mmCIF file of N, CA, C and O in Angstrom:
data_model
loop_
_atom_site.group_PDB
_atom_site.id
_atom_site.type_symbol
_atom_site.label_atom_id
_atom_site.label_comp_id
_atom_site.label_asym_id
_atom_site.label_seq_id
_atom_site.Cartn_x
_atom_site.Cartn_y
_atom_site.Cartn_z
ATOM 1 N N MET B 161 135.232 122.018 113.191
ATOM 2 C CA MET B 161 133.946 122.371 113.783
ATOM 3 C C MET B 161 133.162 121.094 114.047
ATOM 4 O O MET B 161 133.175 120.180 113.252
ATOM 5 N N ASP B 162 132.451 121.034 115.150
ATOM 6 C CA ASP B 162 131.631 119.879 115.479
ATOM 7 C C ASP B 162 130.546 119.694 114.419
ATOM 8 O O ASP B 162 130.118 120.636 113.771
ATOM 9 N N ASN B 163 130.057 118.449 114.326
ATOM 10 C CA ASN B 163 129.107 118.149 113.252
ATOM 11 C C ASN B 163 127.695 118.658 113.500
ATOM 12 O O ASN B 163 126.913 118.759 112.583
ATOM 13 N N LEU B 164 127.317 118.959 114.738
ATOM 14 C CA LEU B 164 125.981 119.483 115.038
ATOM 15 C C LEU B 164 124.870 118.616 114.466
ATOM 16 O O LEU B 164 123.808 119.102 114.122
ATOM 17 N N ASN B 165 125.132 117.319 114.291
ATOM 18 C CA ASN B 165 124.161 116.379 113.741
ATOM 19 C C ASN B 165 123.779 116.688 112.299
ATOM 20 O O ASN B 165 122.633 116.485 111.897
ATOM 21 N N LEU B 166 124.720 117.204 111.533
ATOM 22 C CA LEU B 166 124.484 117.450 110.118
ATOM 23 C C LEU B 166 124.538 116.136 109.357
ATOM 24 O O LEU B 166 125.341 115.262 109.665
ATOM 25 N N ILE B 167 123.655 116.002 108.374
ATOM 26 C CA ILE B 167 123.641 114.794 107.555
ATOM 27 C C ILE B 167 123.589 115.153 106.077
ATOM 28 O O ILE B 167 123.129 116.223 105.704
ATOM 29 N N GLU B 168 124.087 114.216 105.267
ATOM 30 C CA GLU B 168 123.920 114.314 103.824
ATOM 31 C C GLU B 168 123.034 113.152 103.416
ATOM 32 O O GLU B 168 123.285 112.011 103.785
ATOM 33 N N LEU B 169 121.984 113.461 102.688
ATOM 34 C CA LEU B 169 121.003 112.455 102.275
ATOM 35 C C LEU B 169 121.139 112.191 100.786
ATOM 36 O O LEU B 169 121.406 113.117 100.013
ATOM 37 N N THR B 170 120.922 110.940 100.390
ATOM 38 C CA THR B 170 120.856 110.606 98.970
ATOM 39 C C THR B 170 119.563 109.853 98.704
ATOM 40 O O THR B 170 119.127 109.035 99.510
ATOM 41 N N LEU B 171 118.962 110.173 97.564
ATOM 42 C CA LEU B 171 117.717 109.539 97.152
ATOM 43 C C LEU B 171 117.717 109.441 95.635
ATOM 44 O O LEU B 171 117.956 110.430 94.947
ATOM 45 N N THR B 172 117.445 108.260 95.114
ATOM 46 C CA THR B 172 117.358 108.075 93.670
ATOM 47 C C THR B 172 115.909 108.221 93.235
ATOM 48 O O THR B 172 115.017 107.575 93.781
ATOM 49 N N CYS B 173 115.695 109.091 92.246
ATOM 50 C CA CYS B 173 114.353 109.348 91.714
ATOM 51 C C CYS B 173 114.246 108.798 90.300
ATOM 52 O O CYS B 173 115.239 108.682 89.582
ATOM 53 N N ASN B 174 113.019 108.508 89.892
ATOM 54 C CA ASN B 174 112.785 107.899 88.583
ATOM 55 C C ASN B 174 112.758 108.894 87.435
ATOM 56 O O ASN B 174 112.885 108.508 86.283
ATOM 57 N N SER B 175 112.569 110.184 87.738
ATOM 58 C CA SER B 175 112.472 111.182 86.675
ATOM 59 C C SER B 175 112.865 112.552 87.217
ATOM 60 O O SER B 175 112.903 112.771 88.431
ATOM 61 N N TRP B 176 113.130 113.484 86.273
ATOM 62 C CA TRP B 176 113.406 114.863 86.658
ATOM 63 C C TRP B 176 112.209 115.467 87.373
ATOM 64 O O TRP B 176 112.361 116.214 88.339
ATOM 65 N N GLN B 177 111.007 115.158 86.905
ATOM 66 C CA GLN B 177 109.804 115.722 87.504
ATOM 67 C C GLN B 177 109.661 115.291 88.962
ATOM 68 O O GLN B 177 109.336 116.107 89.830
ATOM 69 N N GLU B 178 109.880 114.007 89.207
ATOM 70 C CA GLU B 178 109.792 113.506 90.576
ATOM 71 C C GLU B 178 110.869 114.139 91.458
ATOM 72 O O GLU B 178 110.592 114.571 92.582
ATOM 73 N N ALA B 179 112.082 114.239 90.947
ATOM 74 C CA ALA B 179 113.186 114.846 91.697
ATOM 75 C C ALA B 179 112.876 116.305 92.026
ATOM 76 O O ALA B 179 113.097 116.761 93.148
ATOM 77 N N GLN B 180 112.350 117.046 91.052
ATOM 78 C CA GLN B 180 111.980 118.451 91.261
ATOM 79 C C GLN B 180 110.900 118.584 92.316
ATOM 80 O O GLN B 180 110.979 119.427 93.203
ATOM 81 N N LYS B 181 109.872 117.756 92.215
ATOM 82 C CA LYS B 181 108.747 117.835 93.142
ATOM 83 C C LYS B 181 109.203 117.554 94.577
ATOM 84 O O LYS B 181 108.864 118.295 95.503
ATOM 85 N N ILE B 182 109.972 116.502 94.755
ATOM 86 C CA ILE B 182 110.459 116.136 96.088
ATOM 87 C C ILE B 182 111.341 117.247 96.653
ATOM 88 O O ILE B 182 111.156 117.690 97.787
ATOM 89 N N SER B 183 112.295 117.706 95.856
ATOM 90 C CA SER B 183 113.218 118.727 96.359
ATOM 91 C C SER B 183 112.494 120.046 96.657
ATOM 92 O O SER B 183 112.782 120.694 97.667
ATOM 93 N N ASP B 184 111.551 120.431 95.808
ATOM 94 C CA ASP B 184 110.816 121.673 96.052
ATOM 95 C C ASP B 184 110.051 121.621 97.374
ATOM 96 O O ASP B 184 110.077 122.572 98.159
ATOM 97 N N ILE B 185 109.383 120.518 97.636
ATOM 98 C CA ILE B 185 108.615 120.380 98.880
ATOM 99 C C ILE B 185 109.541 120.404 100.092
ATOM 100 O O ILE B 185 109.271 121.098 101.082
ATOM 101 N N LEU B 186 110.645 119.668 100.032
ATOM 102 C CA LEU B 186 111.571 119.634 101.169
ATOM 103 C C LEU B 186 112.222 120.989 101.406
ATOM 104 O O LEU B 186 112.410 121.396 102.562
ATOM 105 N N LEU B 187 112.532 121.708 100.343
ATOM 106 C CA LEU B 187 113.100 123.050 100.485
ATOM 107 C C LEU B 187 112.073 124.032 101.040
ATOM 108 O O LEU B 187 112.382 124.820 101.943
ATOM 109 N N GLU B 188 110.847 123.994 100.516
ATOM 110 C CA GLU B 188 109.798 124.904 100.985
ATOM 111 C C GLU B 188 109.506 124.714 102.472
ATOM 112 O O GLU B 188 109.231 125.676 103.187
ATOM 113 N N LYS B 189 109.564 123.467 102.926
ATOM 114 C CA LYS B 189 109.302 123.166 104.335
ATOM 115 C C LYS B 189 110.546 123.333 105.201
ATOM 116 O O LYS B 189 110.505 123.046 106.401
ATOM 117 N N LYS B 190 111.652 123.783 104.598
ATOM 118 C CA LYS B 190 112.923 123.991 105.282
ATOM 119 C C LYS B 190 113.424 122.733 105.990
ATOM 120 O O LYS B 190 114.019 122.802 107.070
ATOM 121 N N LEU B 191 113.178 121.590 105.368
ATOM 122 C CA LEU B 191 113.688 120.333 105.908
ATOM 123 C C LEU B 191 115.094 120.036 105.394
ATOM 124 O O LEU B 191 115.826 119.259 106.003
ATOM 125 N N ILE B 192 115.447 120.629 104.256
ATOM 126 C CA ILE B 192 116.801 120.516 103.722
ATOM 127 C C ILE B 192 117.305 121.925 103.429
ATOM 128 O O ILE B 192 116.525 122.835 103.190
ATOM 129 N N GLY B 193 118.626 122.058 103.461
ATOM 130 C CA GLY B 193 119.215 123.358 103.198
ATOM 131 C C GLY B 193 119.589 123.554 101.746
ATOM 132 O O GLY B 193 119.586 124.670 101.243
ATOM 133 N N SER B 194 119.898 122.464 101.066
ATOM 134 C CA SER B 194 120.251 122.537 99.657
ATOM 135 C C SER B 194 120.103 121.153 99.037
ATOM 136 O O SER B 194 120.008 120.147 99.730
ATOM 137 N N VAL B 195 120.096 121.151 97.705
ATOM 138 C CA VAL B 195 119.972 119.882 96.982
ATOM 139 C C VAL B 195 120.756 119.976 95.684
ATOM 140 O O VAL B 195 120.819 121.040 95.060
ATOM 141 N N GLU B 196 121.371 118.883 95.311
ATOM 142 C CA GLU B 196 122.059 118.762 94.029
ATOM 143 C C GLU B 196 121.397 117.647 93.246
ATOM 144 O O GLU B 196 121.002 116.619 93.817
ATOM 145 N N PHE B 197 121.281 117.832 91.938
ATOM 146 C CA PHE B 197 120.693 116.838 91.046
ATOM 147 C C PHE B 197 121.815 116.216 90.222
ATOM 148 O O PHE B 197 122.555 116.946 89.559
ATOM 149 N N VAL B 198 121.903 114.893 90.250
ATOM 150 C CA VAL B 198 122.952 114.201 89.510
ATOM 151 C C VAL B 198 122.305 113.117 88.654
ATOM 152 O O VAL B 198 121.595 112.250 89.180
ATOM 153 N N GLU B 199 122.546 113.179 87.345
ATOM 154 C CA GLU B 199 122.052 112.112 86.468
ATOM 155 C C GLU B 199 122.898 110.864 86.692
ATOM 156 O O GLU B 199 124.132 110.948 86.719
ATOM 157 N N ILE B 200 122.234 109.736 86.853
ATOM 158 C CA ILE B 200 122.955 108.474 87.049
ATOM 159 C C ILE B 200 122.370 107.410 86.116
ATOM 160 O O ILE B 200 121.213 107.501 85.698
ATOM 161 N N LYS B 201 123.182 106.424 85.817
ATOM 162 C CA LYS B 201 122.753 105.297 84.988
ATOM 163 C C LYS B 201 123.119 104.012 85.723
ATOM 164 O O LYS B 201 124.152 103.408 85.452
ATOM 165 N N PRO B 202 122.278 103.610 86.668
ATOM 166 C CA PRO B 202 122.586 102.406 87.445
ATOM 167 C C PRO B 202 122.431 101.136 86.613
ATOM 168 O O PRO B 202 121.646 101.081 85.662
ATOM 169 N N LYS B 203 123.189 100.143 86.997
ATOM 170 C CA LYS B 203 123.098 98.812 86.408
ATOM 171 C C LYS B 203 122.964 97.843 87.576
ATOM 172 O O LYS B 203 123.688 97.957 88.560
ATOM 173 N N TYR B 204 122.020 96.915 87.488
ATOM 174 C CA TYR B 204 121.733 96.049 88.625
ATOM 175 C C TYR B 204 121.077 94.756 88.140
ATOM 176 O O TYR B 204 120.633 94.638 87.005
ATOM 177 N N TRP B 205 121.024 93.798 89.045
ATOM 178 C CA TRP B 205 120.346 92.536 88.772
ATOM 179 C C TRP B 205 118.870 92.673 89.090
ATOM 180 O O TRP B 205 118.501 93.163 90.147
ATOM 181 N N ARG B 206 118.019 92.242 88.164
ATOM 182 C CA ARG B 206 116.586 92.181 88.407
ATOM 183 C C ARG B 206 116.071 90.918 87.732
ATOM 184 O O ARG B 206 116.234 90.729 86.534
ATOM 185 N N GLN B 207 115.442 90.079 88.522
ATOM 186 C CA GLN B 207 114.899 88.809 88.038
ATOM 187 C C GLN B 207 115.935 88.018 87.238
ATOM 188 O O GLN B 207 115.689 87.575 86.118
ATOM 189 N N ARG B 208 117.129 87.896 87.825
ATOM 190 C CA ARG B 208 118.242 87.115 87.276
ATOM 191 C C ARG B 208 118.786 87.630 85.946
ATOM 192 O O ARG B 208 119.417 86.903 85.211
ATOM 193 N N GLN B 209 118.524 88.886 85.642
ATOM 194 C CA GLN B 209 119.071 89.497 84.433
ATOM 195 C C GLN B 209 119.644 90.864 84.785
ATOM 196 O O GLN B 209 119.113 91.557 85.651
ATOM 197 N N LEU B 210 120.692 91.228 84.078
ATOM 198 C CA LEU B 210 121.235 92.575 84.260
ATOM 199 C C LEU B 210 120.284 93.582 83.640
ATOM 200 O O LEU B 210 119.774 93.370 82.546
ATOM 201 N N ASP B 211 120.033 94.640 84.362
ATOM 202 C CA ASP B 211 119.129 95.681 83.890
ATOM 203 C C ASP B 211 119.817 97.026 84.060
ATOM 204 O O ASP B 211 120.714 97.184 84.884
ATOM 205 N N GLU B 212 119.398 98.003 83.277
ATOM 206 C CA GLU B 212 119.929 99.361 83.365
ATOM 207 C C GLU B 212 118.769 100.341 83.481
ATOM 208 O O GLU B 212 117.661 100.041 83.065
ATOM 209 N N ALA B 213 119.064 101.493 84.031
ATOM 210 C CA ALA B 213 118.038 102.526 84.173
ATOM 211 C C ALA B 213 118.679 103.893 83.954
ATOM 212 O O ALA B 213 119.898 104.004 83.811
ATOM 213 N N HIS B 214 117.845 104.894 83.931
ATOM 214 C CA HIS B 214 118.298 106.284 83.871
ATOM 215 C C HIS B 214 117.541 107.013 84.974
ATOM 216 O O HIS B 214 116.318 107.114 84.927
ATOM 217 N N ASN B 215 118.267 107.465 85.984
ATOM 218 C CA ASN B 215 117.641 108.074 87.151
ATOM 219 C C ASN B 215 118.301 109.399 87.504
ATOM 220 O O ASN B 215 119.328 109.763 86.950
ATOM 221 N N ILE B 216 117.698 110.073 88.466
ATOM 222 C CA ILE B 216 118.248 111.296 89.033
ATOM 223 C C ILE B 216 118.506 111.034 90.512
ATOM 224 O O ILE B 216 117.615 110.578 91.232
ATOM 225 N N CYS B 217 119.709 111.305 90.946
ATOM 226 C CA CYS B 217 120.060 111.161 92.354
ATOM 227 C C CYS B 217 120.035 112.541 92.999
ATOM 228 O O CYS B 217 120.644 113.482 92.503
ATOM 229 N N LEU B 218 119.289 112.649 94.091
ATOM 230 C CA LEU B 218 119.278 113.877 94.880
ATOM 231 C C LEU B 218 120.313 113.743 95.990
ATOM 232 O O LEU B 218 120.345 112.735 96.701
ATOM 233 N N ILE B 219 121.143 114.757 96.139
ATOM 234 C CA ILE B 219 122.103 114.827 97.238
ATOM 235 C C ILE B 219 121.709 116.056 98.041
ATOM 236 O O ILE B 219 121.725 117.177 97.521
ATOM 237 N N MET B 220 121.311 115.831 99.287
ATOM 238 C CA MET B 220 120.722 116.903 100.097
ATOM 239 C C MET B 220 121.449 117.026 101.441
ATOM 240 O O MET B 220 121.956 116.033 101.954
ATOM 241 N N GLN B 221 121.444 118.224 101.993
ATOM 242 C CA GLN B 221 122.032 118.452 103.299
ATOM 243 C C GLN B 221 120.931 118.863 104.273
ATOM 244 O O GLN B 221 120.046 119.639 103.919
ATOM 245 N N SER B 222 121.028 118.316 105.495
ATOM 246 C CA SER B 222 120.004 118.609 106.492
ATOM 247 C C SER B 222 120.541 118.333 107.891
ATOM 248 O O SER B 222 121.746 118.163 108.081
ATOM 249 N N LEU B 223 119.623 118.256 108.832
ATOM 250 C CA LEU B 223 119.930 117.914 110.216
ATOM 251 C C LEU B 223 119.356 116.536 110.521
ATOM 252 O O LEU B 223 118.266 116.193 110.046
ATOM 253 N N ASN B 224 120.059 115.790 111.326
ATOM 254 C CA ASN B 224 119.626 114.439 111.666
ATOM 255 C C ASN B 224 118.222 114.426 112.275
ATOM 256 O O ASN B 224 117.427 113.524 112.022
ATOM 257 N N GLU B 225 117.885 115.441 113.034
ATOM 258 C CA GLU B 225 116.578 115.498 113.695
ATOM 259 C C GLU B 225 115.414 115.575 112.690
ATOM 260 O O GLU B 225 114.273 115.308 113.036
ATOM 261 N N TYR B 226 115.693 115.936 111.440
ATOM 262 C CA TYR B 226 114.649 116.047 110.419
ATOM 263 C C TYR B 226 114.480 114.770 109.593
ATOM 264 O O TYR B 226 113.600 114.703 108.745
ATOM 265 N N PHE B 227 115.336 113.773 109.828
ATOM 266 C CA PHE B 227 115.327 112.591 108.960
ATOM 267 C C PHE B 227 113.953 111.922 108.872
ATOM 268 O O PHE B 227 113.462 111.641 107.777
ATOM 269 N N ASP B 228 113.322 111.644 109.994
ATOM 270 C CA ASP B 228 112.030 110.950 109.982
ATOM 271 C C ASP B 228 110.966 111.746 109.224
ATOM 272 O O ASP B 228 110.161 111.175 108.478
ATOM 273 N N THR B 229 110.963 113.055 109.392
ATOM 274 C CA THR B 229 110.004 113.902 108.682
ATOM 275 C C THR B 229 110.295 113.899 107.186
ATOM 276 O O THR B 229 109.369 113.815 106.366
ATOM 277 N N ILE B 230 111.561 113.979 106.822
ATOM 278 C CA ILE B 230 111.948 113.937 105.411
ATOM 279 C C ILE B 230 111.525 112.609 104.795
ATOM 280 O O ILE B 230 110.939 112.569 103.710
ATOM 281 N N GLU B 231 111.794 111.520 105.496
ATOM 282 C CA GLU B 231 111.417 110.198 104.984
ATOM 283 C C GLU B 231 109.910 110.100 104.767
ATOM 284 O O GLU B 231 109.442 109.590 103.747
ATOM 285 N N ALA B 232 109.113 110.606 105.709
ATOM 286 C CA ALA B 232 107.655 110.576 105.575
ATOM 287 C C ALA B 232 107.198 111.403 104.377
ATOM 288 O O ALA B 232 106.313 110.973 103.618
ATOM 289 N N GLU B 233 107.786 112.573 104.172
ATOM 290 C CA GLU B 233 107.443 113.422 103.027
ATOM 291 C C GLU B 233 107.768 112.713 101.715
ATOM 292 O O GLU B 233 106.966 112.725 100.775
ATOM 293 N N VAL B 234 108.931 112.106 101.654
ATOM 294 C CA VAL B 234 109.353 111.403 100.434
ATOM 295 C C VAL B 234 108.393 110.252 100.126
ATOM 296 O O VAL B 234 107.982 110.065 98.979
ATOM 297 N N LYS B 235 107.989 109.501 101.131
ATOM 298 C CA LYS B 235 107.066 108.380 100.920
ATOM 299 C C LYS B 235 105.725 108.835 100.360
ATOM 300 O O LYS B 235 105.079 108.109 99.619
ATOM 301 N N GLU B 236 105.303 110.041 100.708
ATOM 302 C CA GLU B 236 104.035 110.580 100.198
ATOM 303 C C GLU B 236 104.095 110.850 98.694
ATOM 304 O O GLU B 236 103.086 110.769 98.001
ATOM 305 N N ILE B 237 105.264 111.192 98.188
ATOM 306 C CA ILE B 237 105.422 111.652 96.810
ATOM 307 C C ILE B 237 105.987 110.583 95.885
ATOM 308 O O ILE B 237 105.643 110.520 94.713
ATOM 309 N N TYR B 238 106.847 109.748 96.413
ATOM 310 C CA TYR B 238 107.654 108.823 95.616
ATOM 311 C C TYR B 238 106.787 107.868 94.799
ATOM 312 O O TYR B 238 105.805 107.336 95.305
ATOM 313 N N THR B 239 107.158 107.643 93.537
ATOM 314 C CA THR B 239 106.327 106.834 92.644
ATOM 315 C C THR B 239 106.530 105.332 92.804
ATOM 316 O O THR B 239 105.631 104.568 92.497
ATOM 317 N N ASN B 240 107.686 104.912 93.254
ATOM 318 C CA ASN B 240 107.892 103.482 93.500
ATOM 319 C C ASN B 240 107.366 103.122 94.882
ATOM 320 O O ASN B 240 107.097 103.989 95.708
ATOM 321 N N LYS B 241 107.225 101.836 95.116
ATOM 322 C CA LYS B 241 106.682 101.383 96.397
ATOM 323 C C LYS B 241 107.563 101.767 97.577
ATOM 324 O O LYS B 241 107.071 102.088 98.642
ATOM 325 N N MET B 242 108.879 101.695 97.384
ATOM 326 C CA MET B 242 109.768 101.842 98.528
ATOM 327 C C MET B 242 110.962 102.741 98.194
ATOM 328 O O MET B 242 111.928 102.291 97.594
ATOM 329 N N PRO B 243 110.907 104.012 98.572
ATOM 330 C CA PRO B 243 112.077 104.867 98.332
ATOM 331 C C PRO B 243 113.232 104.455 99.237
ATOM 332 O O PRO B 243 113.022 104.092 100.395
ATOM 333 N N ILE B 244 114.413 104.482 98.683
ATOM 334 C CA ILE B 244 115.610 104.176 99.470
ATOM 335 C C ILE B 244 116.302 105.503 99.755
ATOM 336 O O ILE B 244 116.883 106.122 98.868
ATOM 337 N N LEU B 245 116.216 105.933 100.998
ATOM 338 C CA LEU B 245 116.786 107.195 101.439
ATOM 339 C C LEU B 245 117.941 106.887 102.384
ATOM 340 O O LEU B 245 117.754 106.214 103.395
ATOM 341 N N TYR B 246 119.124 107.354 102.021
ATOM 342 C CA TYR B 246 120.311 107.139 102.848
ATOM 343 C C TYR B 246 120.717 108.436 103.514
ATOM 344 O O TYR B 246 120.637 109.498 102.902
ATOM 345 N N ALA B 247 121.176 108.331 104.749
ATOM 346 C CA ALA B 247 121.722 109.494 105.454
ATOM 347 C C ALA B 247 123.124 109.150 105.945
ATOM 348 O O ALA B 247 123.340 108.082 106.512
ATOM 349 N N THR B 248 124.039 110.055 105.698
ATOM 350 C CA THR B 248 125.410 109.908 106.158
ATOM 351 C C THR B 248 125.732 111.083 107.065
ATOM 352 O O THR B 248 125.477 112.233 106.700
ATOM 353 N N THR B 249 126.265 110.786 108.232
ATOM 354 C CA THR B 249 126.635 111.842 109.166
ATOM 355 C C THR B 249 127.852 112.584 108.637
ATOM 356 O O THR B 249 128.825 111.973 108.221
ATOM 357 N N MET B 250 127.771 113.897 108.647
ATOM 358 C CA MET B 250 128.913 114.726 108.256
ATOM 359 C C MET B 250 129.725 114.996 109.509
ATOM 360 O O MET B 250 129.248 115.670 110.434
ATOM 361 N N THR B 251 130.919 114.459 109.565
ATOM 362 C CA THR B 251 131.702 114.536 110.801
ATOM 363 C C THR B 251 132.577 115.768 110.895
ATOM 364 O O THR B 251 132.897 116.210 111.997
ATOM 365 N N GLN B 252 132.993 116.331 109.773
ATOM 366 C CA GLN B 252 133.791 117.554 109.803
ATOM 367 C C GLN B 252 133.280 118.496 108.730
ATOM 368 O O GLN B 252 133.055 118.090 107.594
ATOM 369 N N ASN B 253 133.104 119.737 109.104
ATOM 370 C CA ASN B 253 132.560 120.731 108.190
ATOM 371 C C ASN B 253 133.207 122.075 108.453
ATOM 372 O O ASN B 253 133.538 122.397 109.596
ATOM 373 N N SER B 254 133.327 122.862 107.409
ATOM 374 C CA SER B 254 133.836 124.219 107.612
ATOM 375 C C SER B 254 132.767 125.046 108.325
ATOM 376 O O SER B 254 131.565 124.776 108.196
ATOM 377 N N LYS B 255 133.194 126.029 109.062
ATOM 378 C CA LYS B 255 132.256 126.889 109.785
ATOM 379 C C LYS B 255 131.286 127.563 108.816
ATOM 380 O O LYS B 255 130.086 127.646 109.088
ATOM 381 N N ASP B 256 131.782 128.006 107.679
ATOM 382 C CA ASP B 256 130.925 128.667 106.692
ATOM 383 C C ASP B 256 129.840 127.718 106.184
ATOM 384 O O ASP B 256 128.690 128.116 106.018
ATOM 385 N N ALA B 257 130.190 126.470 105.925
ATOM 386 C CA ALA B 257 129.208 125.493 105.438
ATOM 387 C C ALA B 257 128.137 125.237 106.490
ATOM 388 O O ALA B 257 126.946 125.163 106.176
ATOM 389 N N VAL B 258 128.533 125.097 107.732
ATOM 390 C CA VAL B 258 127.584 124.859 108.826
ATOM 391 C C VAL B 258 126.657 126.062 108.993
ATOM 392 O O VAL B 258 125.437 125.909 109.076
ATOM 393 N N ASP B 259 127.236 127.257 109.019
ATOM 394 C CA ASP B 259 126.426 128.465 109.187
ATOM 395 C C ASP B 259 125.416 128.603 108.059
ATOM 396 O O ASP B 259 124.249 128.953 108.283
ATOM 397 N N LEU B 260 125.830 128.324 106.837
ATOM 398 C CA LEU B 260 124.955 128.430 105.677
ATOM 399 C C LEU B 260 123.797 127.447 105.780
ATOM 400 O O LEU B 260 122.643 127.799 105.561
ATOM 401 N N LEU B 261 124.094 126.200 106.136
ATOM 402 C CA LEU B 261 123.040 125.188 106.267
ATOM 403 C C LEU B 261 122.076 125.542 107.393
ATOM 404 O O LEU B 261 120.863 125.498 107.214
ATOM 405 N N LEU B 262 122.598 125.916 108.537
ATOM 406 C CA LEU B 262 121.743 126.231 109.680
ATOM 407 C C LEU B 262 120.852 127.442 109.395
ATOM 408 O O LEU B 262 119.712 127.489 109.838
ATOM 409 N N ASP B 263 121.365 128.388 108.634
ATOM 410 C CA ASP B 263 120.571 129.555 108.266
ATOM 411 C C ASP B 263 119.394 129.165 107.379
ATOM 412 O O ASP B 263 118.338 129.789 107.427
ATOM 413 N N LYS B 264 119.538 128.106 106.596
ATOM 414 C CA LYS B 264 118.503 127.706 105.647
ATOM 415 C C LYS B 264 117.425 126.805 106.256
ATOM 416 O O LYS B 264 116.284 126.809 105.800
ATOM 417 N N VAL B 265 117.787 125.998 107.257
ATOM 418 C CA VAL B 265 116.822 125.029 107.779
ATOM 419 C C VAL B 265 116.237 125.413 109.136
ATOM 420 O O VAL B 265 115.369 124.721 109.625
ATOM 421 N N ARG B 266 116.678 126.433 109.727
ATOM 422 C CA ARG B 266 116.135 126.825 111.039
ATOM 423 C C ARG B 266 115.389 128.112 110.964
ATOM 424 O O ARG B 266 115.469 128.903 110.121
#
């Protein structure tokens, strides 16, 4: 099935509360069709030292045409200065998955 401009978005949140708030708003506004919450423990360099964190990663499905609106909504809520929102184009999808997503966001 053609991709119909379907995208999968990922966003790392600082807490469960922030992840819940962001996902609830995006779902209520029908900007995303679904969301998964994944606990992650990233490790990264900060100020020349290795640092660790405990975060929640949101994995969301939507349409490419909603990306700018989703990004603006996230910026309104996000507690850090700069949310990093990634979108990946879904190139192949089952008909059932596409129908389910389109039913939720349109």
